[in-house]
Coordinates of C-alpha atoms in Angstrom, one line a residue:
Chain U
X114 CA 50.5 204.1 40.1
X115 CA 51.9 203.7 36.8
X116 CA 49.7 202.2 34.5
X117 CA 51.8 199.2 33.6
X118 CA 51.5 198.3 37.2
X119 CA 48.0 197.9 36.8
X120 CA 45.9 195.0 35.5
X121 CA 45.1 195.1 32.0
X122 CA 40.9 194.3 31.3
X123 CA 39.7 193.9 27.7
X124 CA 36.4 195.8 27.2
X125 CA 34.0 195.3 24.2
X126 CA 33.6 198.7 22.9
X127 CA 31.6 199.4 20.2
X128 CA 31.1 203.1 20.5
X129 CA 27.2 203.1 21.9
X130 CA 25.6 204.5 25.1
X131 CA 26.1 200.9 26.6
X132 CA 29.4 200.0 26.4
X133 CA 31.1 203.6 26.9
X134 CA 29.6 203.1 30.3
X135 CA 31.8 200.1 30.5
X136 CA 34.8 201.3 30.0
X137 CA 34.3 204.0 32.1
X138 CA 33.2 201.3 35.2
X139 CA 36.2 199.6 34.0
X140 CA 38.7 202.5 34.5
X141 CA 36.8 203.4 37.6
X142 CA 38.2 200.1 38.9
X143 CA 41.3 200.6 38.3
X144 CA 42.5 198.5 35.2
X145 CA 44.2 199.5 32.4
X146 CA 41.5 199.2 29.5
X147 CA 42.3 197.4 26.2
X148 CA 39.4 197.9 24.0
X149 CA 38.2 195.6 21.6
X150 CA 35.7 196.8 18.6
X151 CA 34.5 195.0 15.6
X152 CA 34.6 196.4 11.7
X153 CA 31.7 194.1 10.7
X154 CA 30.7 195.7 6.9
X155 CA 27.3 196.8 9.3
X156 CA 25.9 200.0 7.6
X157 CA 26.8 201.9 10.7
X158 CA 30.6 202.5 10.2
X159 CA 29.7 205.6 12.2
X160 CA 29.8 203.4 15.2
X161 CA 33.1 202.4 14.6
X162 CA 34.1 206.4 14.4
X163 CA 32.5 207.2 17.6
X164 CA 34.3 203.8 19.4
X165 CA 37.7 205.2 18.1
X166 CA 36.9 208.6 19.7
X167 CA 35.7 207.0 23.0
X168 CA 38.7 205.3 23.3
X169 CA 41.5 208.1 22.6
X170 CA 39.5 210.6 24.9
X171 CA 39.0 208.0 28.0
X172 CA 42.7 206.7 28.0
X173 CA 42.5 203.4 26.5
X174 CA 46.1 202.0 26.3
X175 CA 44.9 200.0 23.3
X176 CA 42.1 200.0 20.8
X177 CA 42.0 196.6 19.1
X178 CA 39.6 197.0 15.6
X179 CA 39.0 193.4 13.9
X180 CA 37.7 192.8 10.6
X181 CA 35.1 190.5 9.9
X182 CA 32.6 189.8 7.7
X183 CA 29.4 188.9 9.0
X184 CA 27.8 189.5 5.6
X185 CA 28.8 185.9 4.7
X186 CA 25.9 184.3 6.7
X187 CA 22.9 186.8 5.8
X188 CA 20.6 187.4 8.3
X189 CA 20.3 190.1 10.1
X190 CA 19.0 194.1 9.3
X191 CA 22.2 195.0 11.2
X192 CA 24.2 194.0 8.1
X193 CA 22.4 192.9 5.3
X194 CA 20.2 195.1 3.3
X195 CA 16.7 195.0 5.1
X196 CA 14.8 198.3 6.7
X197 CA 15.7 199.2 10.0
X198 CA 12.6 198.8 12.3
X199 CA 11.2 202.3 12.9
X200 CA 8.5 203.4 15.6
X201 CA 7.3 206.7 17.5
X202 CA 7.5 205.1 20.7
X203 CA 8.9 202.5 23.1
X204 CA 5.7 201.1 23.3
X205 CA 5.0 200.3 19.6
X206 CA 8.4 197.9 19.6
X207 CA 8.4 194.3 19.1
X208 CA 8.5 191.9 21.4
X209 CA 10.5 188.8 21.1
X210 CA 13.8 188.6 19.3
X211 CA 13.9 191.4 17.6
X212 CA 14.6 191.9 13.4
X213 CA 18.2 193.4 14.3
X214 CA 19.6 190.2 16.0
X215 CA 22.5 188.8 14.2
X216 CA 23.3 185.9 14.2
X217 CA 25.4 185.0 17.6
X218 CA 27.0 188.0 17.3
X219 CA 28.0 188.6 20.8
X220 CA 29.3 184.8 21.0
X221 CA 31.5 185.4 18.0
X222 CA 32.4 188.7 19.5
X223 CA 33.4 187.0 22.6
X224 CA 35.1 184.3 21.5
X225 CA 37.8 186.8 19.6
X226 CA 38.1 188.7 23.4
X227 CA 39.0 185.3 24.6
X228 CA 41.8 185.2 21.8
X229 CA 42.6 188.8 22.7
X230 CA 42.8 187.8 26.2
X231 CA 44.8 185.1 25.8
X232 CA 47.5 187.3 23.9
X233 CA 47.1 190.0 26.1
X234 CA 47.0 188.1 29.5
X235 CA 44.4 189.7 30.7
X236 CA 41.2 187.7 31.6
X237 CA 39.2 190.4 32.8
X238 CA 36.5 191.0 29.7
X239 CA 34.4 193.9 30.3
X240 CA 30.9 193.7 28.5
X241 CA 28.2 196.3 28.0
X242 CA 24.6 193.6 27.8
X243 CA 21.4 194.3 29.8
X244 CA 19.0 192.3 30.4
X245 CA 16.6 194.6 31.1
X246 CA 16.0 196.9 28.5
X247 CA 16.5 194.5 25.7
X248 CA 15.6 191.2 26.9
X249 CA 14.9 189.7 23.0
X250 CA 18.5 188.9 22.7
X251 CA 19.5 185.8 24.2
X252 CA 22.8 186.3 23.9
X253 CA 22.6 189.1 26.6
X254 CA 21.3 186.8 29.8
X255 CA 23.1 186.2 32.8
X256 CA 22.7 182.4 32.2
X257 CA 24.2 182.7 28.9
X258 CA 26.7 184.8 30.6
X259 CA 27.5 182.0 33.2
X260 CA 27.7 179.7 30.4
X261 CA 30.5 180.9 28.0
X262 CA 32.6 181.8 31.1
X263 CA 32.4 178.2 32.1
X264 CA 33.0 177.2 28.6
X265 CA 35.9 179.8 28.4
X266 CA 37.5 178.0 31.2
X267 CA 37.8 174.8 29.6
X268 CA 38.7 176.3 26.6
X269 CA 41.4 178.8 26.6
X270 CA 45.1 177.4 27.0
X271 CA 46.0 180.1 30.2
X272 CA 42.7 179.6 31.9
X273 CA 43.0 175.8 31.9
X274 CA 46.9 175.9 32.8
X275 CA 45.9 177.7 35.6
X276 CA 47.3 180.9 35.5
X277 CA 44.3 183.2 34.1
X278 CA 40.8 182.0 34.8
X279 CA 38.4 184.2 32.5
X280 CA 36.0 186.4 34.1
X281 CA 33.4 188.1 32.4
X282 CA 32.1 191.3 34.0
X283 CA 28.6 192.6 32.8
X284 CA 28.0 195.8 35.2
X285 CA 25.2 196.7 33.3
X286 CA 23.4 193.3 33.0
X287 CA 20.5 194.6 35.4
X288 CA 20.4 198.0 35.4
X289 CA 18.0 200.3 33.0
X290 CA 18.6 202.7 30.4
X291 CA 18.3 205.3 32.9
X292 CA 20.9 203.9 35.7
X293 CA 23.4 203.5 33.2
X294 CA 23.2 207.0 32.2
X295 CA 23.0 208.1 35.7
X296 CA 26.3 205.6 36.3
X297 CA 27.7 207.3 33.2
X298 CA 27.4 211.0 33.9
X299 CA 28.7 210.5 37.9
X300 CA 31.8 208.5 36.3
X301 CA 32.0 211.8 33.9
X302 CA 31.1 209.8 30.7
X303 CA 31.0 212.6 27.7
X304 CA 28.0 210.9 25.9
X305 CA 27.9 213.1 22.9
X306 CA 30.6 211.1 22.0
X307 CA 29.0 208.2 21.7
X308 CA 26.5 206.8 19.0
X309 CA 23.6 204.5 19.2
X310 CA 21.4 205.0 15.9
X311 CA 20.8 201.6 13.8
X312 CA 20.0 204.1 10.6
X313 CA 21.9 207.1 11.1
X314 CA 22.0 209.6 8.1
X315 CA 25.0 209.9 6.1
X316 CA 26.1 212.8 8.1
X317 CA 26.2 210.6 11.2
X318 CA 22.6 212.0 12.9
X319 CA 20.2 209.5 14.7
X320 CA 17.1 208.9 13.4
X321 CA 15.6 209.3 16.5
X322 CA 13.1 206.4 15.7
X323 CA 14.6 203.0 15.7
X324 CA 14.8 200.6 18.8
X325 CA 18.2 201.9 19.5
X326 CA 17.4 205.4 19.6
X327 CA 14.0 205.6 21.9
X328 CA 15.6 203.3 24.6
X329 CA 18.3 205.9 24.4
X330 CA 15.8 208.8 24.6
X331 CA 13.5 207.3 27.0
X332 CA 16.6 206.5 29.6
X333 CA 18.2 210.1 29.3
X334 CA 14.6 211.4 29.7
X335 CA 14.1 208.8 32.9
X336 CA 17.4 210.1 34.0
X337 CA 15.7 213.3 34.3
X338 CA 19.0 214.9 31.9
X339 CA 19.4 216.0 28.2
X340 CA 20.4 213.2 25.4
X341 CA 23.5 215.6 23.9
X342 CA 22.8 213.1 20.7
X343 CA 19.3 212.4 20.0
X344 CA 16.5 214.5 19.2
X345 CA 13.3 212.6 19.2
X346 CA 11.1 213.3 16.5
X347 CA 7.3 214.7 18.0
X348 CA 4.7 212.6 18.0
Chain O
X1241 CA 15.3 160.3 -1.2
X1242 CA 15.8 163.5 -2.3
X1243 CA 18.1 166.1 -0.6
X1244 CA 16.4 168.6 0.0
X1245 CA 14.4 166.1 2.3
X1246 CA 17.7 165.3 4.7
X1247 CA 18.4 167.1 7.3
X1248 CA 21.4 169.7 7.2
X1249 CA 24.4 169.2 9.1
X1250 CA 27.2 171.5 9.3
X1251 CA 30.9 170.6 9.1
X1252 CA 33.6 172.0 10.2
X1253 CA 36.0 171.0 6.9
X1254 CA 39.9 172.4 7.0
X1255 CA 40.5 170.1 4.2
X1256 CA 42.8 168.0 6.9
X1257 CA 42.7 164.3 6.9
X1258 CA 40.3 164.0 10.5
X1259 CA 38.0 167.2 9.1
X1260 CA 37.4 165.1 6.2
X1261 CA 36.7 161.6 7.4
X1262 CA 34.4 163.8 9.8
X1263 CA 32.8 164.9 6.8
X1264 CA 32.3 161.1 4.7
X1265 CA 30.5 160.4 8.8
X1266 CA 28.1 162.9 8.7
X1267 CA 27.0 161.8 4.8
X1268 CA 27.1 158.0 5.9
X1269 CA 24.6 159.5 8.1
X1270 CA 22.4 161.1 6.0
X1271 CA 23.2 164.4 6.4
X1272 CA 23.0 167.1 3.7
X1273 CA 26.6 168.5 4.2
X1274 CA 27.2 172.5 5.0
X1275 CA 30.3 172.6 4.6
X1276 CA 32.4 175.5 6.6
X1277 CA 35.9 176.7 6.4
X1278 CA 38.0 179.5 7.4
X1279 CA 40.5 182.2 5.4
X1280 CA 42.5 183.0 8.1
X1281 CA 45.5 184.6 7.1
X1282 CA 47.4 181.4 7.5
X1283 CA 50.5 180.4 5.6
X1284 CA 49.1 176.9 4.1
X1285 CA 46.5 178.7 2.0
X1286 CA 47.2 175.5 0.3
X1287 CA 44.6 173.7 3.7
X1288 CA 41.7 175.7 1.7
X1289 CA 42.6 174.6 -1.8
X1290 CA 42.2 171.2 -0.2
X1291 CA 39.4 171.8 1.3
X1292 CA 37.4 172.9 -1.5
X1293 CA 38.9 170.1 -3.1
X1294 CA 37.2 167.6 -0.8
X1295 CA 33.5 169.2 -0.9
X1296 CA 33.6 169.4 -4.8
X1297 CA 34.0 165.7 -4.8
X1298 CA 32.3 164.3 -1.7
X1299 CA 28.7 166.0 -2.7
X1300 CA 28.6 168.7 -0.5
X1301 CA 25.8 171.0 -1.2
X1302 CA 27.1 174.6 0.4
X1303 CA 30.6 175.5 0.8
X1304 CA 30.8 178.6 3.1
X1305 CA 34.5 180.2 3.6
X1306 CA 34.5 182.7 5.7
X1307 CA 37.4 185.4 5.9
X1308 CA 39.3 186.1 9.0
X1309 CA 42.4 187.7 10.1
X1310 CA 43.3 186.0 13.7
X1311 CA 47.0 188.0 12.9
X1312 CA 45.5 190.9 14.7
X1313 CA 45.9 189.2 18.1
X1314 CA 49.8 187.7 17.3
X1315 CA 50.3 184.8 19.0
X1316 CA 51.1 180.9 16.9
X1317 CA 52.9 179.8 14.0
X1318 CA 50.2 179.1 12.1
X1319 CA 49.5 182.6 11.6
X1320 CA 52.2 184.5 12.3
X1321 CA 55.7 184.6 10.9
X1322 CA 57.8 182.5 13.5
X1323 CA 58.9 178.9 12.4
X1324 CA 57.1 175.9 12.3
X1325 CA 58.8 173.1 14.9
X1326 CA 60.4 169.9 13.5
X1327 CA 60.9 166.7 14.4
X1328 CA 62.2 163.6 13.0
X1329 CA 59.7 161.4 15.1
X1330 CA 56.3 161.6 17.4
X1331 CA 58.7 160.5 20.1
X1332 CA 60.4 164.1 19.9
X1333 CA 57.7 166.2 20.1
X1334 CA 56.7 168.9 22.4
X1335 CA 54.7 167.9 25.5
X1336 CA 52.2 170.8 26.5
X1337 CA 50.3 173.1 24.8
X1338 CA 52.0 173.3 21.0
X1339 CA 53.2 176.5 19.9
X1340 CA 50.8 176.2 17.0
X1341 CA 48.1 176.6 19.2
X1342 CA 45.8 179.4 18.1
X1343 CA 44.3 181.9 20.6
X1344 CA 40.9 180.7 21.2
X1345 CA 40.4 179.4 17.8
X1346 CA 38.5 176.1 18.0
X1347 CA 36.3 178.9 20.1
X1348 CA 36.1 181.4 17.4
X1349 CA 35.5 178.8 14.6
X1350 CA 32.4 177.4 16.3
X1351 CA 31.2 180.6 17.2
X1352 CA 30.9 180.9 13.6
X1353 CA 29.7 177.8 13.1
X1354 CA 26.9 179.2 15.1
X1355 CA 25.8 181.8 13.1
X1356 CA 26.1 179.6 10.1
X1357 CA 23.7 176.7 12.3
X1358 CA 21.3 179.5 12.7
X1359 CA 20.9 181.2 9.4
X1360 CA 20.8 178.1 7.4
X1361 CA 17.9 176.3 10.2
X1362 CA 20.7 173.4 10.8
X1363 CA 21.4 172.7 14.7
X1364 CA 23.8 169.7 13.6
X1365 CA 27.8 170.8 13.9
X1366 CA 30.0 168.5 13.2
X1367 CA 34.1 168.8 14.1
X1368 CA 36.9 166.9 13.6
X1369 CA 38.6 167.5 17.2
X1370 CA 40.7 164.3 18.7
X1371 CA 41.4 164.3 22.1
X1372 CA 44.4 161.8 22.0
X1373 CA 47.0 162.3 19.4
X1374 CA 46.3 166.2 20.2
X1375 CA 45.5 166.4 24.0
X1376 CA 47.7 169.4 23.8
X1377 CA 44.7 171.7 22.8
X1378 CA 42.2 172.6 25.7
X1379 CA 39.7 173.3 22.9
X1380 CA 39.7 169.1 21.7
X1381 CA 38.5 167.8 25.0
X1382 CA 35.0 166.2 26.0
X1383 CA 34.6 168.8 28.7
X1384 CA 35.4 171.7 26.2
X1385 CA 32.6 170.3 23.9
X1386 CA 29.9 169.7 26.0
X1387 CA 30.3 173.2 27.2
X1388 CA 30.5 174.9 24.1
X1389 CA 27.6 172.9 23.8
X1390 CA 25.7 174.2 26.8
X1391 CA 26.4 177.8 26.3
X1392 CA 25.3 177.4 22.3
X1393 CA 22.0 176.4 23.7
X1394 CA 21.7 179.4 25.9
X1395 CA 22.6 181.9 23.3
X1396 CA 21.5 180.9 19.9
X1397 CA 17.9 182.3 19.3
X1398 CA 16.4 179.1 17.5
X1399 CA 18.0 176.9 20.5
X1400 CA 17.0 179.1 23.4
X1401 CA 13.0 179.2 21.3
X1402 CA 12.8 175.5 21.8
X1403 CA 12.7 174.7 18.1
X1404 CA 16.6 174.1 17.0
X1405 CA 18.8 172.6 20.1
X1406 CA 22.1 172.9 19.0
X1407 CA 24.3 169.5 18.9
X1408 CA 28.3 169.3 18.6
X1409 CA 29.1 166.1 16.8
X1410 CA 32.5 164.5 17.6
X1411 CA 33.0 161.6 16.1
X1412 CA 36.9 161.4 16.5
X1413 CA 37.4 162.5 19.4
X1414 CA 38.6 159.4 21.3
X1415 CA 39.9 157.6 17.8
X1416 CA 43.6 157.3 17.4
X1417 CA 45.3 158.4 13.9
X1418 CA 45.3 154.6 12.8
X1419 CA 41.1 154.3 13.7
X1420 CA 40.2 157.4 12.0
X1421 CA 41.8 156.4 8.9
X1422 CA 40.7 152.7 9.1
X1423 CA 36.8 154.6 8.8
X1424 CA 37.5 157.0 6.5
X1425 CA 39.0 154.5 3.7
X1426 CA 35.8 152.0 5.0
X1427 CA 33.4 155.3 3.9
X1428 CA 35.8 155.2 1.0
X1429 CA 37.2 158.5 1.3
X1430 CA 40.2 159.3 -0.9
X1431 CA 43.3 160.5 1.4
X1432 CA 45.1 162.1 -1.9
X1433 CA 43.1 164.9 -2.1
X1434 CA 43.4 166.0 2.1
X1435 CA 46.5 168.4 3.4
X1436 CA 47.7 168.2 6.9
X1437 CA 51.3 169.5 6.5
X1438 CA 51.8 173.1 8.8
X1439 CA 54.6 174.2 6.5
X1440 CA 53.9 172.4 3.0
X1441 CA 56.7 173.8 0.1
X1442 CA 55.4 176.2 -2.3
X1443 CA 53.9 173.5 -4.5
X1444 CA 52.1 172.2 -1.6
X1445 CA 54.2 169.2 -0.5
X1446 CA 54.3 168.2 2.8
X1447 CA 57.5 168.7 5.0
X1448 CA 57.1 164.9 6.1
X1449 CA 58.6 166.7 10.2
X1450 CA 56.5 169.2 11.2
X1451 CA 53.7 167.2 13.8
X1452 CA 51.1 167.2 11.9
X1453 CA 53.3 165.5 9.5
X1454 CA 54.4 163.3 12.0
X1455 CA 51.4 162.1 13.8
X1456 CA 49.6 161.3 10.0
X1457 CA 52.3 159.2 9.2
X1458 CA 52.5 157.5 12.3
X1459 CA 48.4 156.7 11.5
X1460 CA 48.8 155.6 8.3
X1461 CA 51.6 153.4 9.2
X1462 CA 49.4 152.0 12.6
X1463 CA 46.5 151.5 9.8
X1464 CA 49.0 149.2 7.9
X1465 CA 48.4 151.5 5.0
X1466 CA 50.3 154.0 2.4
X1467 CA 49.4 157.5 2.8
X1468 CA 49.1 158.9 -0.6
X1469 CA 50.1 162.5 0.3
X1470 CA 53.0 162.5 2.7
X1471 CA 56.4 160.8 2.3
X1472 CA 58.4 160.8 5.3
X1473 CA 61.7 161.9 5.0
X1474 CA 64.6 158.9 6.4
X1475 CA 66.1 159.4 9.4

């Protein structure tokens, strides 16, 4: 089947362990995958350069990259100038909403896939949040989930005419670290091309002891496999 | 009493003639004013001139303008370079959905509206939407709202917490042209320094035919008032 018979899906992509395994559920499904990644002024730009290789070596059709400026509000280590949380172990992490949170982040993100939708005609929107593994972001619940689709459907011209309700499809929502990777690797997900580090060095290497990177280690090592990125630091 | 002992609203403010009578509401009721506006990449830069314009003078105490480029999705007139429609009366105007409709933008301005609620500890959002003399836009009606609303208070960390439910005001949102302005000139705002015109000449005149045009004259005229800014052209 060619793939401008297929139906297009827009898929948040911003280059991490997460929402790789997205597209790749996506394309497994048999859309045609717009991708949609963010140039936010984080400190991670790296991100961005491991998104734009996920996306020209899984067959993305297009790779949308917006600008924005998330700066403007303060807030968040993510993208202001604040130390990235660092930790030898799962265990030693915060509970509750954690320092890296930024302000509604994913609903701005999602509201500009509803505008990319809209343009696109394509309500399918592909997401990579868990519930599970990082349950301090509110923004990342099913009910929240539920929430902005409903308020998507009011909202957006071509889901209220009718013709293109918005659904939004979190595959990931409640699996672990470790089923994701597992879902990854049988879908033939390459994950050294992906990035996940909040504090990478300049040369692009995880740290190996933020939040990001021991959930990462601590799924590949639940998935009984070898993280081709991360080298954990010994304790 | 002082300011800094009110509580903080924020407002929506495109420098328009309803964005700015929304703004004299929330000061009559006691709100500190946050005032928000967007750089989008649209043609009437001359809206944010005007907009600035009306917080200078009407005591607002932060002015946040946040930069944006909706042109990477395409899509309306308002950003992108395909003409603006005209019309020598309301009575001609499109039915429907207008073509200056904005993918998902009412969305994507909230969203941010939400990260500016949260940062500056101010659950109050005030908007200018009207769902009569606009009911073209699926983003200006009551059932829109209230579940923006209801998703905000799902994903906003200080609303899900308990300690900042989020609140959308909408104060004009079942006025007609003619009421809003009647309230406005009552809360003694000054017209003359508000822009409404989608296609305003280079020294920021108002065409007098574009709808925007068209529905603010037909207000001020329903008011049994002059408008100071637009000057309708005879048929």
């Amino acid at each position: 089947m060619a793939n401008s018979m297929k139906k297009t899906a827009i898929i948040l992509l911003s280059g991490g362990l997460d929402s790789t395994t997205v597209l790749a559920i996506a394309k497994a499904q048999g859309f045609a995958l717009h991708a949609l990644s963010f140039d936010y002024g984080q400190r991670h730009a790296i991100e961005l350069e491991a998104a734009k290789r996920v996306a020209a070596s899984m067959g993305v059709e297009r790779h949308t990259i917006v600008p924005m400026d998330l700066r403007v509000f303060g807030g968040s280590s993510l993208t202001a100038d604040i130390a990235v949380p660092k930790h030898d172990s799962v265990a030693e992490m915060d509970v509750g909403i954690p320092i890296t949170y930024v302000p509604a982040r994913n609903i701005i993100f999602l509201s500009y896939a509803l505008a990319c939708a809209e343009v696109a005609g394509a309500g399918d929107i592909f997401l990579g949040v868990n519930a599970i593994d990082y349950s301090g972001y509110p923004d990342c619940r099913p009910d929240f989930i539920a929430a902005f689709e409903q308020m998507a459907n009011k909202g957006v011209a071509a889901a209220v005419e009718g013709n293109m309700p918005i659904k939004l499809h979190t595959p990931l929502i409640t699996m672990s670290k470790a089923e994701i990777i597992k879902e990854g690797l049988r879908l033939g997900v390459d994950y050294g091309q992906t990035h996940s580090c909040y504090d990478p060095a300049p040369n692009g290497e995880a740290c190996g002891q933020c939040d990001s990177c021991l959930l990462r280690a601590k799924g590949f090592e639940e998935a009984g496999t070898i993280d081709p990125v991360i080298k954990i630091k010994e304790a």
